[in-house]
CSV table of C-alpha atoms in Angstrom, one decimal:
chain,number,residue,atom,x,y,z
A,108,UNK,CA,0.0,0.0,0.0
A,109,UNK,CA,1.2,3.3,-1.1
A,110,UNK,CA,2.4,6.0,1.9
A,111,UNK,CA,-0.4,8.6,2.2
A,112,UNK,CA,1.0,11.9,1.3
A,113,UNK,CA,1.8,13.5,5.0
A,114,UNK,CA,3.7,16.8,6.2
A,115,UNK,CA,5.3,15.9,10.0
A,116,UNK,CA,3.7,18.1,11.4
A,117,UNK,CA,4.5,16.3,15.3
A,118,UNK,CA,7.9,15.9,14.6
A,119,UNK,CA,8.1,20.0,15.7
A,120,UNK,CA,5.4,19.5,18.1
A,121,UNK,CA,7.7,19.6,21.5
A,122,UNK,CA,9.1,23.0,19.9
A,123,UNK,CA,5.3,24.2,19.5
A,124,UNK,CA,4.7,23.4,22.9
A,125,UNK,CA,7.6,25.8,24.4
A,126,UNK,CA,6.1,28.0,21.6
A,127,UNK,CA,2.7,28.0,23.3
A,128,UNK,CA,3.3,27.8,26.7
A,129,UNK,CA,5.7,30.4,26.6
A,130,UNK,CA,3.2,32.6,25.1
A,131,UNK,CA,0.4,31.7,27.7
A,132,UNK,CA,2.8,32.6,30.3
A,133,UNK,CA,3.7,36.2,29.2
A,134,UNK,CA,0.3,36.9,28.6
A,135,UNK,CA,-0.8,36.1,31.7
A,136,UNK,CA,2.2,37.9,33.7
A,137,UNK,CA,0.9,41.2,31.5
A,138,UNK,CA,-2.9,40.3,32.3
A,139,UNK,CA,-1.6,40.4,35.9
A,140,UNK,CA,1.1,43.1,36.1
A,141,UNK,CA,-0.5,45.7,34.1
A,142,UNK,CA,-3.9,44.8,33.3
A,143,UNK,CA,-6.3,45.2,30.6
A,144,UNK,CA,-7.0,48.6,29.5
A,145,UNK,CA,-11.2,48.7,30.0
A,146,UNK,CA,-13.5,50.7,28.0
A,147,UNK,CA,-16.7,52.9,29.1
A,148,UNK,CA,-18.4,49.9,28.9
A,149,UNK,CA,-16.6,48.6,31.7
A,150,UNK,CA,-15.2,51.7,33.7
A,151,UNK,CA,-18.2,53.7,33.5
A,152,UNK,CA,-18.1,56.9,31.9
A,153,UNK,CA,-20.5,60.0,29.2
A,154,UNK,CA,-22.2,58.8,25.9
A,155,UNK,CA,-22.7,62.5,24.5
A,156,UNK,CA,-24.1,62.3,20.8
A,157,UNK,CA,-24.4,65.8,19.1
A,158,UNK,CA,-26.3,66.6,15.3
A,159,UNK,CA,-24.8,68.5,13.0
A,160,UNK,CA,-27.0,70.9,10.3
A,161,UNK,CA,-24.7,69.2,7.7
A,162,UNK,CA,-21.7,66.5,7.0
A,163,UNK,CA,-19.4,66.9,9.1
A,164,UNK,CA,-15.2,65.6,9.3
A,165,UNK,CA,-14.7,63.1,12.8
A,166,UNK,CA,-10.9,64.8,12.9
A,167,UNK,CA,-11.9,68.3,12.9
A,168,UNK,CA,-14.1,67.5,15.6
A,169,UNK,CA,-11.9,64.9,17.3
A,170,UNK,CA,-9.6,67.8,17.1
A,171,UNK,CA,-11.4,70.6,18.4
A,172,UNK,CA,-12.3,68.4,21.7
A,173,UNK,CA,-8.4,67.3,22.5
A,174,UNK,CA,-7.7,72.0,22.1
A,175,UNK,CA,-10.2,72.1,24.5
A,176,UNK,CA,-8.6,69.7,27.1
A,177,UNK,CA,-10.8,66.2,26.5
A,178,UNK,CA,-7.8,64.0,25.1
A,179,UNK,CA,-9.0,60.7,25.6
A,180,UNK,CA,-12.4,61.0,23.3
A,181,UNK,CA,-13.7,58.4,21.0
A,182,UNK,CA,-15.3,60.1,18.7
A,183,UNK,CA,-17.4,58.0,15.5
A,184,UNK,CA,-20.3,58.7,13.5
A,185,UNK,CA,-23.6,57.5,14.7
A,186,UNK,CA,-26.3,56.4,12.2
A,187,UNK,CA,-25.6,59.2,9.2
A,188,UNK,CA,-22.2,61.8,8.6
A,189,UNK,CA,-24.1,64.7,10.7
A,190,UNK,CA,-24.7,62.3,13.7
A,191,UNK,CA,-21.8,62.3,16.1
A,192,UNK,CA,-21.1,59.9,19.1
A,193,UNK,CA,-18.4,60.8,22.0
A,194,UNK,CA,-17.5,58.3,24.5
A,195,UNK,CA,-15.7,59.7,27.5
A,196,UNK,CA,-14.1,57.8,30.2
A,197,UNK,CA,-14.7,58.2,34.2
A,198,UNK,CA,-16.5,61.8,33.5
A,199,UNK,CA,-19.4,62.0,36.2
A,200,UNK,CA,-20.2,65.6,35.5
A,201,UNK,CA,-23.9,66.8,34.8
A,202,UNK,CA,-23.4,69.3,32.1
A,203,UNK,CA,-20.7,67.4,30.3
A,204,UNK,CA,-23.2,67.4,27.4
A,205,UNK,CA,-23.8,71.1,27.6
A,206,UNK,CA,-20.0,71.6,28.0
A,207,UNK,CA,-19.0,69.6,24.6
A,208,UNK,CA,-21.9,71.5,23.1
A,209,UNK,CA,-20.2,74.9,23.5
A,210,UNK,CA,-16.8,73.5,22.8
A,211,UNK,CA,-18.3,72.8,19.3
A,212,UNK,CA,-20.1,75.4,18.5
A,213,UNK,CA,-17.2,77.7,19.1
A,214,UNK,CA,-16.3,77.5,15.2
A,215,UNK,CA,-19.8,78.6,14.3
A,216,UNK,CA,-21.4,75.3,13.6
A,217,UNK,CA,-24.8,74.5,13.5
A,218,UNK,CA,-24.8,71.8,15.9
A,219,UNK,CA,-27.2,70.7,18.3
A,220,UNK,CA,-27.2,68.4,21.6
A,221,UNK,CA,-29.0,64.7,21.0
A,222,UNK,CA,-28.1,63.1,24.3
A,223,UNK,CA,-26.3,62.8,27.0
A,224,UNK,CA,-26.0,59.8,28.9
A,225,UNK,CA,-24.2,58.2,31.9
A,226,UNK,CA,-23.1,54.7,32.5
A,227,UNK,CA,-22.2,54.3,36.0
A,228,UNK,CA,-19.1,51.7,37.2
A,229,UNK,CA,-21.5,49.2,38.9
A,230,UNK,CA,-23.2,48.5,35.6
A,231,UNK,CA,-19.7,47.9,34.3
A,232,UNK,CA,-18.5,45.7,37.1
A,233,UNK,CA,-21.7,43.6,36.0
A,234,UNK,CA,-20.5,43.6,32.5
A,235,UNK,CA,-17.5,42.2,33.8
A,236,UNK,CA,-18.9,39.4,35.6
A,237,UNK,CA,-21.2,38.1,33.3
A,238,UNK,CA,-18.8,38.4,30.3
A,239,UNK,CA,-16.0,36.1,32.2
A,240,UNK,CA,-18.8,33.9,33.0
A,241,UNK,CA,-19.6,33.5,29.5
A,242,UNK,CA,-16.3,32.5,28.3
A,243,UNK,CA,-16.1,29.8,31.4
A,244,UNK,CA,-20.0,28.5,30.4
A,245,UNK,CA,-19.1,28.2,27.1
A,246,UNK,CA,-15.7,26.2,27.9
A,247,UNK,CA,-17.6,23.7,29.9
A,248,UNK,CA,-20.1,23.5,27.3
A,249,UNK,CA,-17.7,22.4,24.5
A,250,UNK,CA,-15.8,20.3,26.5
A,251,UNK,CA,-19.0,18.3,27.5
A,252,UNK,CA,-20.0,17.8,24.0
A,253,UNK,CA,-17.2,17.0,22.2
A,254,UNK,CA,-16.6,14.6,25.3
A,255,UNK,CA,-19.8,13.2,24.2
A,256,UNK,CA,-19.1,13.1,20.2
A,257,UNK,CA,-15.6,12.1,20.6
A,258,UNK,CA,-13.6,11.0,23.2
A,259,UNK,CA,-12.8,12.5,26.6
A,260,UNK,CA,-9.0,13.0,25.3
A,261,UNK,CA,-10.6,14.9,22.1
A,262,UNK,CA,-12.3,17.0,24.7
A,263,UNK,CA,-9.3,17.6,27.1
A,264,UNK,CA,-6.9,18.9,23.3
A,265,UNK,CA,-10.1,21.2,22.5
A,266,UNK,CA,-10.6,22.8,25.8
A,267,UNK,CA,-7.1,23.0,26.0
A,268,UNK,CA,-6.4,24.4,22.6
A,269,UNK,CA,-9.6,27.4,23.0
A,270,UNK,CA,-8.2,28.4,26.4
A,271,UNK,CA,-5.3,28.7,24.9
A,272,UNK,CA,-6.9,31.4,22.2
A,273,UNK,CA,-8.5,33.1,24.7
A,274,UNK,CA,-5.2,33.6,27.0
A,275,UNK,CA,-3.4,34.7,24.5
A,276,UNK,CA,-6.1,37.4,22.7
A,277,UNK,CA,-6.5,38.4,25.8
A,278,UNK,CA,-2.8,39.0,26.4
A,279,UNK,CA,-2.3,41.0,22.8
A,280,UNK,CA,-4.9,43.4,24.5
A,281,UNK,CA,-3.3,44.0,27.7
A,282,UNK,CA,0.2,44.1,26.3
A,283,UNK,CA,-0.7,46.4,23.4
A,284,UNK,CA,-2.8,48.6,25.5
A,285,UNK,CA,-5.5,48.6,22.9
A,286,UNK,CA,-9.0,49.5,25.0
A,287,UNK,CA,-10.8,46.7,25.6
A,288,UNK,CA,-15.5,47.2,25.3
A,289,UNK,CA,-18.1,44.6,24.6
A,290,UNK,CA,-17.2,44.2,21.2
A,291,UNK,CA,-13.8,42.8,21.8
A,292,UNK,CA,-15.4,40.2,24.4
A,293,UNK,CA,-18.0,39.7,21.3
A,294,UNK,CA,-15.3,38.7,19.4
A,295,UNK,CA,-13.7,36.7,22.2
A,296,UNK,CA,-16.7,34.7,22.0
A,297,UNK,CA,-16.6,34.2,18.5
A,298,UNK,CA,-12.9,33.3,18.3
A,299,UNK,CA,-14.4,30.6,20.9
A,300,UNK,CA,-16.7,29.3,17.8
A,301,UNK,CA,-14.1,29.7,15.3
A,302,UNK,CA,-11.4,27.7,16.7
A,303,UNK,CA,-13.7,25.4,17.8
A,304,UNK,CA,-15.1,24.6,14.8
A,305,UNK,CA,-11.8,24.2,13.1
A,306,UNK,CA,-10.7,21.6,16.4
A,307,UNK,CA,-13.9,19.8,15.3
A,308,UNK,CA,-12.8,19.6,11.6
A,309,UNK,CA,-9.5,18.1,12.0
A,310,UNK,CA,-10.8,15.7,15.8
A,311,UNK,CA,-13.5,14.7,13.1
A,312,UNK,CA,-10.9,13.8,10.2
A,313,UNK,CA,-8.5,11.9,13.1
A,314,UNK,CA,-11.3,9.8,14.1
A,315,UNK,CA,-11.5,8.6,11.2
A,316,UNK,CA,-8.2,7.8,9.9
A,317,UNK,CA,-7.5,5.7,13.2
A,318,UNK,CA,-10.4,3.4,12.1
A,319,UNK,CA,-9.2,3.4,8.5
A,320,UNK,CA,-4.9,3.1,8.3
A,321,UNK,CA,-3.4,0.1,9.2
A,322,UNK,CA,-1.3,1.7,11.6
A,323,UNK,CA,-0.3,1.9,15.5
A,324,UNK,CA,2.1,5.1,14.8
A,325,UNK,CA,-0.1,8.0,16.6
A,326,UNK,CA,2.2,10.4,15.0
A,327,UNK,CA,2.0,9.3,11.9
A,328,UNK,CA,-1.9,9.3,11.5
A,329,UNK,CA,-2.1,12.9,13.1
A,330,UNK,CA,0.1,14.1,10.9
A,331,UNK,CA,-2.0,12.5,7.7
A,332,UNK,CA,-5.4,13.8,9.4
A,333,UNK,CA,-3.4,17.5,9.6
A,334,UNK,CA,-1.9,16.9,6.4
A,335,UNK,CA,-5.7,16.6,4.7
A,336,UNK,CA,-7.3,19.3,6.9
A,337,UNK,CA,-5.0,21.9,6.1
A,338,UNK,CA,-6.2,23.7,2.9
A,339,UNK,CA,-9.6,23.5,4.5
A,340,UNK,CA,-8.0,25.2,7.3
A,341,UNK,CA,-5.6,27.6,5.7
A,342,UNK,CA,-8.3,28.5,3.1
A,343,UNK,CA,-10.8,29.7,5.8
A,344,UNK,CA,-8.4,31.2,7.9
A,345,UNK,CA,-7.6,33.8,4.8
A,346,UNK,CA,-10.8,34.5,3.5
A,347,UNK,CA,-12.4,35.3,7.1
A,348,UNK,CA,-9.2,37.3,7.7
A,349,UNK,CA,-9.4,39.7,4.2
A,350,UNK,CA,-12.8,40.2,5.2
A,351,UNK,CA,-11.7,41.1,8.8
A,352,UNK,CA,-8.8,43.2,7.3
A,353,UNK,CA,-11.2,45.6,5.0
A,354,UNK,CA,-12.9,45.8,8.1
A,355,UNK,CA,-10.4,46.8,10.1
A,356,UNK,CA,-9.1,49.5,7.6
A,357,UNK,CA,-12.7,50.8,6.4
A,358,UNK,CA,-14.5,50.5,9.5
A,359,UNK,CA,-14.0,52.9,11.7
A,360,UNK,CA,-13.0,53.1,15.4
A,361,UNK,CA,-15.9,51.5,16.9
A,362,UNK,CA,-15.3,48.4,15.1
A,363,UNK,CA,-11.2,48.5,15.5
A,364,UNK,CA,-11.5,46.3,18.8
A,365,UNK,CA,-13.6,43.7,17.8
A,366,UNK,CA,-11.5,43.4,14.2
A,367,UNK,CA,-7.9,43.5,15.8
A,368,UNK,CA,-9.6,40.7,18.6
A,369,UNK,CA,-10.8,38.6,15.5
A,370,UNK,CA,-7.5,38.8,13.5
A,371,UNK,CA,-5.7,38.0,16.4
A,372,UNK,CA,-7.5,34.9,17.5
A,373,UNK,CA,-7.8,33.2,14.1
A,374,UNK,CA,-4.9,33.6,13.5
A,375,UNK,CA,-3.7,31.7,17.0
A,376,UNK,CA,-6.7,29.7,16.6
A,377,UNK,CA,-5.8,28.1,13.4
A,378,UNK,CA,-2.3,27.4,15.3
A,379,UNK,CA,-3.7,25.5,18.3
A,380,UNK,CA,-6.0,23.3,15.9
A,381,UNK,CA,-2.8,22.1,14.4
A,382,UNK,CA,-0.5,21.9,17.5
A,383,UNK,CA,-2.2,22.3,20.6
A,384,UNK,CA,-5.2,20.1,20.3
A,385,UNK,CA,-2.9,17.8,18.8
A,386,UNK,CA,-0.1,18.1,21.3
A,387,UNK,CA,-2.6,17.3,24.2
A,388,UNK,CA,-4.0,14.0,22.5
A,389,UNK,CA,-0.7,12.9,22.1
A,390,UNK,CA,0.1,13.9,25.8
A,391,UNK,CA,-3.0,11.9,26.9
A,392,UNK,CA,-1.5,8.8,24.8
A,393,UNK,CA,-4.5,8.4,22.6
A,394,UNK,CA,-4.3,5.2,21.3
A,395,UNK,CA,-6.3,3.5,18.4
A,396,UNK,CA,-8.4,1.3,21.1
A,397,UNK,CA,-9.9,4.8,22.3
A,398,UNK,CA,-12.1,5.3,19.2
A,399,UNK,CA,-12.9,1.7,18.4
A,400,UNK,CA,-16.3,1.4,18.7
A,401,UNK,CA,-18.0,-1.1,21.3
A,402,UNK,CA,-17.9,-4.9,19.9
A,403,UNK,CA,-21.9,-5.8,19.5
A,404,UNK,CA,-22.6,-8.9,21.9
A,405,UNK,CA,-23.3,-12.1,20.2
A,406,UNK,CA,-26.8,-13.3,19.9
A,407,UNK,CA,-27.7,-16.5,21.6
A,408,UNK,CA,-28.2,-19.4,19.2
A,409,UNK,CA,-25.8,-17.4,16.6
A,410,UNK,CA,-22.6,-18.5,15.9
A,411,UNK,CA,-19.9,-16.3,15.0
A,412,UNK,CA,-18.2,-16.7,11.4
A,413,UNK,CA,-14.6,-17.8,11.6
A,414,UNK,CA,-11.9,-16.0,10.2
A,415,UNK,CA,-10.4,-17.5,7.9
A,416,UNK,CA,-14.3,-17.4,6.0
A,417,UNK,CA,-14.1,-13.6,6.7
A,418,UNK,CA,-11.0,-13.8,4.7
């Protein structure tokens, strides 16, 4: 029988582990040395959204805000180019509406106050709490069904391999000092499904090469099972991230979190669901008798054929 065409992938798997873990590691000493740089959505702060009498540029007005002493602004166009939307952090005051209002209308512009709105640090402590408790539901979910589809070894590489995504995200965030809202945990979340999904692919395509090759070589079926999974793999990987990339470039600031968050975790998701998940089943010693399925029991009165008829 002909060799299946392979890439050895696990003959570089120790080095990817030192890779990972070493990764893993400095993300989580900046996650707990420096932090994570937490939006309004989290720190509380003033939603102030203003309407202009026509089109107006985000850096003129992005500008005129950081002369008048408010540095740290986001400023992005709400619904049409004469809506405008400022996000300010920790500012408690009462007339911080009226305040921008007059800082903009110092030019001569027709401009008129929309809204002015304050989201206080409790509701962001909440936000907090129920976002973290998200990420840990949705861990225990996955691992309990792909325990159930798979194998609890399958389970353990998967769990292993999104916890792995999310550490590491998280990490680029804190380390970057990019600011971290609801739309970067959204795209926590979905870097969650993503990497799942491609974990699935490839535990779906090992599964089924340890039933079909005549071989006890772990290795050497994992790397086949990788070998066929990867222009799958590699092929959504790219097209998910040009998409992300125009995004990024064309979308403005509100959506610069949640694009940098995506990038970032399919690109380390597609990683782990070659070399972590893998590295884990191999640390578990899978072994072909794991995914043989259950002998059926013999029927009384029914003789079994022998062997050398089944040959």
């Amino acid at each position: 029988m002909a060799e299946v065409k392979r890439i050895p992938f696990m003959r570089y798997r120790k080095i990817a582990a030192v890779f990972s873990i070493t990764l893993v590691l400095l993300s989580l000493a900046s996650i707990a040395i420096q932090g994570l740089n937490f939006g309004l959505d989290f720190t509380g702060g003033s939603e102030v959204q203003v309407e202009y009498a026509k089109s107006v540029d985000i850096g003129s007005v992005r500008s005129q805000l950081q002369a008048a002493g408010y540095d740290n602004v986001m400023v992005q166009n709400f619904g049409s180019d004469r809506d405008i939307l400022m996000r300010l952090q920790n500012t408690q005051s009462a007339t911080i509406g009226d305040d921008i209002l007059a800082v903009l209308q110092k030019d001569g512009s027709d401009v008129k106050l929309s809204r002015s709105e304050f989201v206080g640090p409790s509701v962001g402590e909440e936000l907090r709490e129920k976002g973290g408790l998200a990420m840990v539901l949705a861990l225990i979910i996955v691992m309990i069904y792909i325990a159930f589809r798979f194998q609890i070894k399958f389970s353990v590489g998967a769990v292993a391999a999104l916890v792995h995504d999310v550490i590491i995200t998280v990490g680029f965030f804190s380390v970057t000092r990019f600011e971290v809202d609801l739309t970067v945990l959204a795209a926590v979340l979905a870097v969650i499904g993503y990497s799942l999904n491609d974990t699935i692919v490839v535990s779906d395509r090992i599964r089924e090469n340890f039933r079909l090759i005549r071989s006890d070589d772990v290795d050497y079926i994992i790397d086949v099972s990788l070998t066929q999974t990867l222009d799958r793999t590699l092929m959504t990987s790219f097209t998910t991230m040009v998409v992300l990339l125009a995004l990024l470039l064309v979308g403005g600031e509100l959506n610069f979190g949640f694009s940098v968050a995506l990038l970032v975790g399919i690109f380390i998701g597609t990683y782990s669901s070659i070399y972590v998940a893998a590295n884990v089943k191999m640390a578990l010693k899978l072994t072909k008798e794991d995914l043989m399925p259950p002998e059926k029991p013999k029927e009384d009165g029914v003789e079994e054929i022998p062997s050398w008829l089944k040959d």
